Amino acid sequence: DNSAVIMARSGARGSMLNLSQMAGCVGQQAVRGERIHRGYRNRTLPHFKKGDLGAEAKGFVSSSYKKGLTPTEYFFHSMGGREGLVDTAVRTSRSGYMQRRLVNALENVRLEDNGTVRTTTGEIIQFVYGEDGVDPMRSVRGKAVDVDMIVREVKNE
């Protein structure tokens, strides 16, 4: 295993798809979840013949990142990548808005020393935090953290 494979398997960075795109081929590019459509002149780019239904003409990138993309492959890849950037920006704003709403809704709630969840006025919301009393910061799947188990999972043993 090399560093890239270890990072992908552990979930730290990247995925097996990213590794295959680096070494094998980037694959089919999509815009709005569909293969790239032919435009007004019955072709996707001026580099292709009118009516061309080949894989390359519909946005398939057969090169890998290691080998490098041709200009047409790069253009198709940038079409799909731009959509990904917009999606990321929209998701970030939505999740940020949701977090702000949750923080405002929960600002008057706290966990007491006896394990109950109460408002600032003392009203009980839950008798036991999370209904089971398990602190998610100190647990894995509802059980106390087992470092050896985590290491085995990362190594796929």
mmCIF file with all atom_site columns, C-alpha atoms in Angstrom:
data_model
loop_
_atom_site.group_PDB
_atom_site.id
_atom_site.type_symbol
_atom_site.label_atom_id
_atom_site.label_alt_id
_atom_site.label_comp_id
_atom_site.label_asym_id
_atom_site.label_entity_id
_atom_site.label_seq_id
_atom_site.pdbx_PDB_ins_code
_atom_site.Cartn_x
_atom_site.Cartn_y
_atom_site.Cartn_z
_atom_site.occupancy
_atom_site.B_iso_or_equiv
_atom_site.pdbx_formal_charge
_atom_site.auth_seq_id
_atom_site.auth_comp_id
_atom_site.auth_asym_id
_atom_site.auth_atom_id
_atom_site.pdbx_PDB_model_num
ATOM 1   C CA . ASP A 1 1   ? 0.000   0.000  0.000   1.00 0.00 ? 1   ASP A CA 1
ATOM 2   C CA . ASN A 1 2   ? 1.221   3.480  -0.809  1.00 0.00 ? 2   ASN A CA 1
ATOM 3   C CA . SER A 1 3   ? 0.328   6.736  0.928   1.00 0.00 ? 3   SER A CA 1
ATOM 4   C CA . ALA A 1 4   ? -2.607  7.528  -1.386  1.00 0.00 ? 4   ALA A CA 1
ATOM 5   C CA . VAL A 1 5   ? -4.227  4.116  -0.801  1.00 0.00 ? 5   VAL A CA 1
ATOM 6   C CA . ILE A 1 6   ? -3.774  4.414  2.970   1.00 0.00 ? 6   ILE A CA 1
ATOM 7   C CA . MET A 1 7   ? -5.391  7.880  2.980   1.00 0.00 ? 7   MET A CA 1
ATOM 8   C CA . ALA A 1 8   ? -8.354  6.668  0.891   1.00 0.00 ? 8   ALA A CA 1
ATOM 9   C CA . ARG A 1 9   ? -8.934  3.528  2.987   1.00 0.00 ? 9   ARG A CA 1
ATOM 10  C CA . SER A 1 10  ? -8.751  5.401  6.273   1.00 0.00 ? 10  SER A CA 1
ATOM 11  C CA . GLY A 1 11  ? -11.189 8.040  5.028   1.00 0.00 ? 11  GLY A CA 1
ATOM 12  C CA . ALA A 1 12  ? -8.688  10.802 5.783   1.00 0.00 ? 12  ALA A CA 1
ATOM 13  C CA . ARG A 1 13  ? -8.578  12.139 2.228   1.00 0.00 ? 13  ARG A CA 1
ATOM 14  C CA . GLY A 1 14  ? -9.842  11.060 -1.172  1.00 0.00 ? 14  GLY A CA 1
ATOM 15  C CA . SER A 1 15  ? -11.532 7.854  -2.232  1.00 0.00 ? 15  SER A CA 1
ATOM 16  C CA . MET A 1 16  ? -10.884 4.761  -4.307  1.00 0.00 ? 16  MET A CA 1
ATOM 17  C CA . LEU A 1 17  ? -12.593 6.575  -7.208  1.00 0.00 ? 17  LEU A CA 1
ATOM 18  C CA . ASN A 1 18  ? -9.980  9.341  -6.951  1.00 0.00 ? 18  ASN A CA 1
ATOM 19  C CA . LEU A 1 19  ? -7.213  6.727  -7.050  1.00 0.00 ? 19  LEU A CA 1
ATOM 20  C CA . SER A 1 20  ? -8.663  5.080  -10.156 1.00 0.00 ? 20  SER A CA 1
ATOM 21  C CA . GLN A 1 21  ? -8.956  8.498  -11.831 1.00 0.00 ? 21  GLN A CA 1
ATOM 22  C CA . MET A 1 22  ? -5.284  9.174  -11.065 1.00 0.00 ? 22  MET A CA 1
ATOM 23  C CA . ALA A 1 23  ? -4.018  5.841  -12.386 1.00 0.00 ? 23  ALA A CA 1
ATOM 24  C CA . GLY A 1 24  ? -6.674  4.540  -14.834 1.00 0.00 ? 24  GLY A CA 1
ATOM 25  C CA . CYS A 1 25  ? -9.099  6.928  -16.476 1.00 0.00 ? 25  CYS A CA 1
ATOM 26  C CA . VAL A 1 26  ? -11.140 9.911  -15.293 1.00 0.00 ? 26  VAL A CA 1
ATOM 27  C CA . GLY A 1 27  ? -14.358 8.497  -16.785 1.00 0.00 ? 27  GLY A CA 1
ATOM 28  C CA . GLN A 1 28  ? -17.691 9.862  -17.986 1.00 0.00 ? 28  GLN A CA 1
ATOM 29  C CA . GLN A 1 29  ? -18.304 13.532 -17.255 1.00 0.00 ? 29  GLN A CA 1
ATOM 30  C CA . ALA A 1 30  ? -21.797 14.724 -16.409 1.00 0.00 ? 30  ALA A CA 1
ATOM 31  C CA . VAL A 1 31  ? -23.618 18.033 -16.239 1.00 0.00 ? 31  VAL A CA 1
ATOM 32  C CA . ARG A 1 32  ? -26.791 18.104 -14.121 1.00 0.00 ? 32  ARG A CA 1
ATOM 33  C CA . GLY A 1 33  ? -26.531 14.336 -13.693 1.00 0.00 ? 33  GLY A CA 1
ATOM 34  C CA . GLU A 1 34  ? -26.601 13.554 -17.432 1.00 0.00 ? 34  GLU A CA 1
ATOM 35  C CA . ARG A 1 35  ? -24.065 12.928 -20.173 1.00 0.00 ? 35  ARG A CA 1
ATOM 36  C CA . ILE A 1 36  ? -23.023 16.060 -22.014 1.00 0.00 ? 36  ILE A CA 1
ATOM 37  C CA . HIS A 1 37  ? -25.634 17.027 -24.609 1.00 0.00 ? 37  HIS A CA 1
ATOM 38  C CA . ARG A 1 38  ? -25.006 18.089 -28.164 1.00 0.00 ? 38  ARG A CA 1
ATOM 39  C CA . GLY A 1 39  ? -25.498 21.805 -28.654 1.00 0.00 ? 39  GLY A CA 1
ATOM 40  C CA . TYR A 1 40  ? -27.096 23.939 -31.345 1.00 0.00 ? 40  TYR A CA 1
ATOM 41  C CA . ARG A 1 41  ? -24.930 22.597 -34.149 1.00 0.00 ? 41  ARG A CA 1
ATOM 42  C CA . ASN A 1 42  ? -25.604 18.929 -33.274 1.00 0.00 ? 42  ASN A CA 1
ATOM 43  C CA . ARG A 1 43  ? -22.234 18.421 -31.558 1.00 0.00 ? 43  ARG A CA 1
ATOM 44  C CA . THR A 1 44  ? -20.784 18.909 -28.082 1.00 0.00 ? 44  THR A CA 1
ATOM 45  C CA . LEU A 1 45  ? -17.647 20.789 -29.184 1.00 0.00 ? 45  LEU A CA 1
ATOM 46  C CA . PRO A 1 46  ? -16.429 22.140 -32.533 1.00 0.00 ? 46  PRO A CA 1
ATOM 47  C CA . HIS A 1 47  ? -13.690 19.475 -32.408 1.00 0.00 ? 47  HIS A CA 1
ATOM 48  C CA . PHE A 1 48  ? -16.192 16.699 -33.194 1.00 0.00 ? 48  PHE A CA 1
ATOM 49  C CA . LYS A 1 49  ? -18.177 15.930 -36.349 1.00 0.00 ? 49  LYS A CA 1
ATOM 50  C CA . LYS A 1 50  ? -21.888 16.755 -36.443 1.00 0.00 ? 50  LYS A CA 1
ATOM 51  C CA . GLY A 1 51  ? -23.988 13.896 -35.085 1.00 0.00 ? 51  GLY A CA 1
ATOM 52  C CA . ASP A 1 52  ? -20.972 12.094 -33.534 1.00 0.00 ? 52  ASP A CA 1
ATOM 53  C CA . LEU A 1 53  ? -22.307 9.683  -30.891 1.00 0.00 ? 53  LEU A CA 1
ATOM 54  C CA . GLY A 1 54  ? -18.913 8.331  -29.784 1.00 0.00 ? 54  GLY A CA 1
ATOM 55  C CA . ALA A 1 55  ? -17.965 8.135  -26.139 1.00 0.00 ? 55  ALA A CA 1
ATOM 56  C CA . GLU A 1 56  ? -15.352 10.885 -26.448 1.00 0.00 ? 56  GLU A CA 1
ATOM 57  C CA . ALA A 1 57  ? -17.848 13.204 -28.164 1.00 0.00 ? 57  ALA A CA 1
ATOM 58  C CA . LYS A 1 58  ? -20.305 12.711 -25.274 1.00 0.00 ? 58  LYS A CA 1
ATOM 59  C CA . GLY A 1 59  ? -17.810 13.570 -22.530 1.00 0.00 ? 59  GLY A CA 1
ATOM 60  C CA . PHE A 1 60  ? -15.950 10.342 -21.749 1.00 0.00 ? 60  PHE A CA 1
ATOM 61  C CA . VAL A 1 61  ? -12.406 11.087 -20.524 1.00 0.00 ? 61  VAL A CA 1
ATOM 62  C CA . SER A 1 62  ? -10.214 8.046  -21.230 1.00 0.00 ? 62  SER A CA 1
ATOM 63  C CA . SER A 1 63  ? -6.979  9.623  -19.950 1.00 0.00 ? 63  SER A CA 1
ATOM 64  C CA . SER A 1 64  ? -5.807  9.554  -16.338 1.00 0.00 ? 64  SER A CA 1
ATOM 65  C CA . TYR A 1 65  ? -4.589  12.482 -14.281 1.00 0.00 ? 65  TYR A CA 1
ATOM 66  C CA . LYS A 1 66  ? -1.116  10.916 -14.334 1.00 0.00 ? 66  LYS A CA 1
ATOM 67  C CA . LYS A 1 67  ? -1.075  10.752 -18.144 1.00 0.00 ? 67  LYS A CA 1
ATOM 68  C CA . GLY A 1 68  ? -2.710  14.158 -18.534 1.00 0.00 ? 68  GLY A CA 1
ATOM 69  C CA . LEU A 1 69  ? -5.907  15.229 -20.291 1.00 0.00 ? 69  LEU A CA 1
ATOM 70  C CA . THR A 1 70  ? -6.254  16.328 -23.894 1.00 0.00 ? 70  THR A CA 1
ATOM 71  C CA . PRO A 1 71  ? -7.736  19.811 -24.467 1.00 0.00 ? 71  PRO A CA 1
ATOM 72  C CA . THR A 1 72  ? -11.200 18.382 -25.262 1.00 0.00 ? 72  THR A CA 1
ATOM 73  C CA . GLU A 1 73  ? -11.073 16.071 -22.231 1.00 0.00 ? 73  GLU A CA 1
ATOM 74  C CA . TYR A 1 74  ? -10.018 18.988 -20.045 1.00 0.00 ? 74  TYR A CA 1
ATOM 75  C CA . PHE A 1 75  ? -12.918 21.099 -21.319 1.00 0.00 ? 75  PHE A CA 1
ATOM 76  C CA . PHE A 1 76  ? -15.465 18.339 -20.589 1.00 0.00 ? 76  PHE A CA 1
ATOM 77  C CA . HIS A 1 77  ? -13.910 17.784 -17.170 1.00 0.00 ? 77  HIS A CA 1
ATOM 78  C CA . SER A 1 78  ? -14.108 21.495 -16.360 1.00 0.00 ? 78  SER A CA 1
ATOM 79  C CA . MET A 1 79  ? -17.834 21.477 -17.250 1.00 0.00 ? 79  MET A CA 1
ATOM 80  C CA . GLY A 1 80  ? -18.525 18.808 -14.627 1.00 0.00 ? 80  GLY A CA 1
ATOM 81  C CA . GLY A 1 81  ? -16.110 20.373 -12.132 1.00 0.00 ? 81  GLY A CA 1
ATOM 82  C CA . ARG A 1 82  ? -17.763 23.789 -12.308 1.00 0.00 ? 82  ARG A CA 1
ATOM 83  C CA . GLU A 1 83  ? -21.096 22.239 -11.399 1.00 0.00 ? 83  GLU A CA 1
ATOM 84  C CA . GLY A 1 84  ? -19.422 20.516 -8.425  1.00 0.00 ? 84  GLY A CA 1
ATOM 85  C CA . LEU A 1 85  ? -18.063 23.841 -7.150  1.00 0.00 ? 85  LEU A CA 1
ATOM 86  C CA . VAL A 1 86  ? -21.507 25.446 -7.324  1.00 0.00 ? 86  VAL A CA 1
ATOM 87  C CA . ASP A 1 87  ? -23.072 22.482 -5.489  1.00 0.00 ? 87  ASP A CA 1
ATOM 88  C CA . THR A 1 88  ? -20.429 22.728 -2.761  1.00 0.00 ? 88  THR A CA 1
ATOM 89  C CA . ALA A 1 89  ? -21.051 26.448 -2.298  1.00 0.00 ? 89  ALA A CA 1
ATOM 90  C CA . VAL A 1 90  ? -24.835 25.957 -2.093  1.00 0.00 ? 90  VAL A CA 1
ATOM 91  C CA . ARG A 1 91  ? -24.520 23.033 0.348   1.00 0.00 ? 91  ARG A CA 1
ATOM 92  C CA . THR A 1 92  ? -22.160 25.054 2.545   1.00 0.00 ? 92  THR A CA 1
ATOM 93  C CA . SER A 1 93  ? -24.577 27.972 2.746   1.00 0.00 ? 93  SER A CA 1
ATOM 94  C CA . ARG A 1 94  ? -27.512 25.644 3.498   1.00 0.00 ? 94  ARG A CA 1
ATOM 95  C CA . SER A 1 95  ? -25.656 23.746 6.214   1.00 0.00 ? 95  SER A CA 1
ATOM 96  C CA . GLY A 1 96  ? -24.358 27.014 7.717   1.00 0.00 ? 96  GLY A CA 1
ATOM 97  C CA . TYR A 1 97  ? -27.887 28.397 7.836   1.00 0.00 ? 97  TYR A CA 1
ATOM 98  C CA . MET A 1 98  ? -29.148 25.179 9.457   1.00 0.00 ? 98  MET A CA 1
ATOM 99  C CA . GLN A 1 99  ? -26.357 25.287 12.053  1.00 0.00 ? 99  GLN A CA 1
ATOM 100 C CA . ARG A 1 100 ? -27.163 28.898 12.923  1.00 0.00 ? 100 ARG A CA 1
ATOM 101 C CA . ARG A 1 101 ? -30.844 28.003 13.387  1.00 0.00 ? 101 ARG A CA 1
ATOM 102 C CA . LEU A 1 102 ? -29.959 25.016 15.594  1.00 0.00 ? 102 LEU A CA 1
ATOM 103 C CA . VAL A 1 103 ? -27.583 27.061 17.744  1.00 0.00 ? 103 VAL A CA 1
ATOM 104 C CA . ASN A 1 104 ? -30.252 29.713 18.258  1.00 0.00 ? 104 ASN A CA 1
ATOM 105 C CA . ALA A 1 105 ? -32.903 27.094 19.073  1.00 0.00 ? 105 ALA A CA 1
ATOM 106 C CA . LEU A 1 106 ? -30.668 25.287 21.582  1.00 0.00 ? 106 LEU A CA 1
ATOM 107 C CA . GLU A 1 107 ? -28.906 28.225 23.228  1.00 0.00 ? 107 GLU A CA 1
ATOM 108 C CA . ASN A 1 108 ? -31.092 27.941 26.357  1.00 0.00 ? 108 ASN A CA 1
ATOM 109 C CA . VAL A 1 109 ? -30.590 24.171 26.787  1.00 0.00 ? 109 VAL A CA 1
ATOM 110 C CA . ARG A 1 110 ? -27.849 22.567 28.863  1.00 0.00 ? 110 ARG A CA 1
ATOM 111 C CA . LEU A 1 111 ? -26.777 19.238 30.328  1.00 0.00 ? 111 LEU A CA 1
ATOM 112 C CA . GLU A 1 112 ? -26.819 19.189 34.123  1.00 0.00 ? 112 GLU A CA 1
ATOM 113 C CA . ASP A 1 113 ? -24.389 17.282 36.361  1.00 0.00 ? 113 ASP A CA 1
ATOM 114 C CA . ASN A 1 114 ? -27.077 14.682 37.146  1.00 0.00 ? 114 ASN A CA 1
ATOM 115 C CA . GLY A 1 115 ? -27.409 13.797 33.424  1.00 0.00 ? 115 GLY A CA 1
ATOM 116 C CA . THR A 1 116 ? -30.717 15.564 32.781  1.00 0.00 ? 116 THR A CA 1
ATOM 117 C CA . VAL A 1 117 ? -31.174 17.989 29.911  1.00 0.00 ? 117 VAL A CA 1
ATOM 118 C CA . ARG A 1 118 ? -32.825 21.217 31.091  1.00 0.00 ? 118 ARG A CA 1
ATOM 119 C CA . THR A 1 119 ? -33.680 24.721 29.956  1.00 0.00 ? 119 THR A CA 1
ATOM 120 C CA . THR A 1 120 ? -32.159 27.755 31.665  1.00 0.00 ? 120 THR A CA 1
ATOM 121 C CA . THR A 1 121 ? -35.362 28.026 33.725  1.00 0.00 ? 121 THR A CA 1
ATOM 122 C CA . GLY A 1 122 ? -34.910 24.452 35.031  1.00 0.00 ? 122 GLY A CA 1
ATOM 123 C CA . GLU A 1 123 ? -37.582 22.694 32.947  1.00 0.00 ? 123 GLU A CA 1
ATOM 124 C CA . ILE A 1 124 ? -36.612 19.080 32.172  1.00 0.00 ? 124 ILE A CA 1
ATOM 125 C CA . ILE A 1 125 ? -36.412 18.250 28.465  1.00 0.00 ? 125 ILE A CA 1
ATOM 126 C CA . GLN A 1 126 ? -34.867 14.763 28.861  1.00 0.00 ? 126 GLN A CA 1
ATOM 127 C CA . PHE A 1 127 ? -34.197 12.716 31.972  1.00 0.00 ? 127 PHE A CA 1
ATOM 128 C CA . VAL A 1 128 ? -31.104 11.112 30.372  1.00 0.00 ? 128 VAL A CA 1
ATOM 129 C CA . TYR A 1 129 ? -28.987 12.798 27.688  1.00 0.00 ? 129 TYR A CA 1
ATOM 130 C CA . GLY A 1 130 ? -29.671 11.248 24.276  1.00 0.00 ? 130 GLY A CA 1
ATOM 131 C CA . GLU A 1 131 ? -32.148 8.800  25.835  1.00 0.00 ? 131 GLU A CA 1
ATOM 132 C CA . ASP A 1 132 ? -29.291 6.374  26.561  1.00 0.00 ? 132 ASP A CA 1
ATOM 133 C CA . GLY A 1 133 ? -26.819 8.550  28.480  1.00 0.00 ? 133 GLY A CA 1
ATOM 134 C CA . VAL A 1 134 ? -23.922 7.756  26.107  1.00 0.00 ? 134 VAL A CA 1
ATOM 135 C CA . ASP A 1 135 ? -21.686 10.737 25.334  1.00 0.00 ? 135 ASP A CA 1
ATOM 136 C CA . PRO A 1 136 ? -21.029 10.616 21.567  1.00 0.00 ? 136 PRO A CA 1
ATOM 137 C CA . MET A 1 137 ? -17.666 12.354 22.038  1.00 0.00 ? 137 MET A CA 1
ATOM 138 C CA . ARG A 1 138 ? -16.438 9.430  24.119  1.00 0.00 ? 138 ARG A CA 1
ATOM 139 C CA . SER A 1 139 ? -18.008 6.531  22.227  1.00 0.00 ? 139 SER A CA 1
ATOM 140 C CA . VAL A 1 140 ? -17.980 4.559  18.996  1.00 0.00 ? 140 VAL A CA 1
ATOM 141 C CA . ARG A 1 141 ? -21.350 3.125  17.944  1.00 0.00 ? 141 ARG A CA 1
ATOM 142 C CA . GLY A 1 142 ? -22.700 3.651  21.457  1.00 0.00 ? 142 GLY A CA 1
ATOM 143 C CA . LYS A 1 143 ? -19.800 1.929  23.231  1.00 0.00 ? 143 LYS A CA 1
ATOM 144 C CA . ALA A 1 144 ? -16.693 3.304  24.921  1.00 0.00 ? 144 ALA A CA 1
ATOM 145 C CA . VAL A 1 145 ? -13.857 4.086  22.503  1.00 0.00 ? 145 VAL A CA 1
ATOM 146 C CA . ASP A 1 146 ? -11.699 1.044  21.689  1.00 0.00 ? 146 ASP A CA 1
ATOM 147 C CA . VAL A 1 147 ? -8.504  2.323  20.042  1.00 0.00 ? 147 VAL A CA 1
ATOM 148 C CA . ASP A 1 148 ? -7.388  -1.188 19.011  1.00 0.00 ? 148 ASP A CA 1
ATOM 149 C CA . MET A 1 149 ? -10.697 -1.742 17.189  1.00 0.00 ? 149 MET A CA 1
ATOM 150 C CA . ILE A 1 150 ? -10.321 1.559  15.324  1.00 0.00 ? 150 ILE A CA 1
ATOM 151 C CA . VAL A 1 151 ? -6.786  0.618  14.206  1.00 0.00 ? 151 VAL A CA 1
ATOM 152 C CA . ARG A 1 152 ? -8.039  -2.805 12.975  1.00 0.00 ? 152 ARG A CA 1
ATOM 153 C CA . GLU A 1 153 ? -10.840 -1.123 10.975  1.00 0.00 ? 153 GLU A CA 1
ATOM 154 C CA . VAL A 1 154 ? -8.417  1.307  9.332   1.00 0.00 ? 154 VAL A CA 1
ATOM 155 C CA . LYS A 1 155 ? -6.084  -1.568 8.400   1.00 0.00 ? 155 LYS A CA 1
ATOM 156 C CA . ASN A 1 156 ? -9.085  -3.643 7.119   1.00 0.00 ? 156 ASN A CA 1
ATOM 157 C CA . GLU A 1 157 ? -8.250  -6.614 9.335   1.00 0.00 ? 157 GLU A CA 1
#
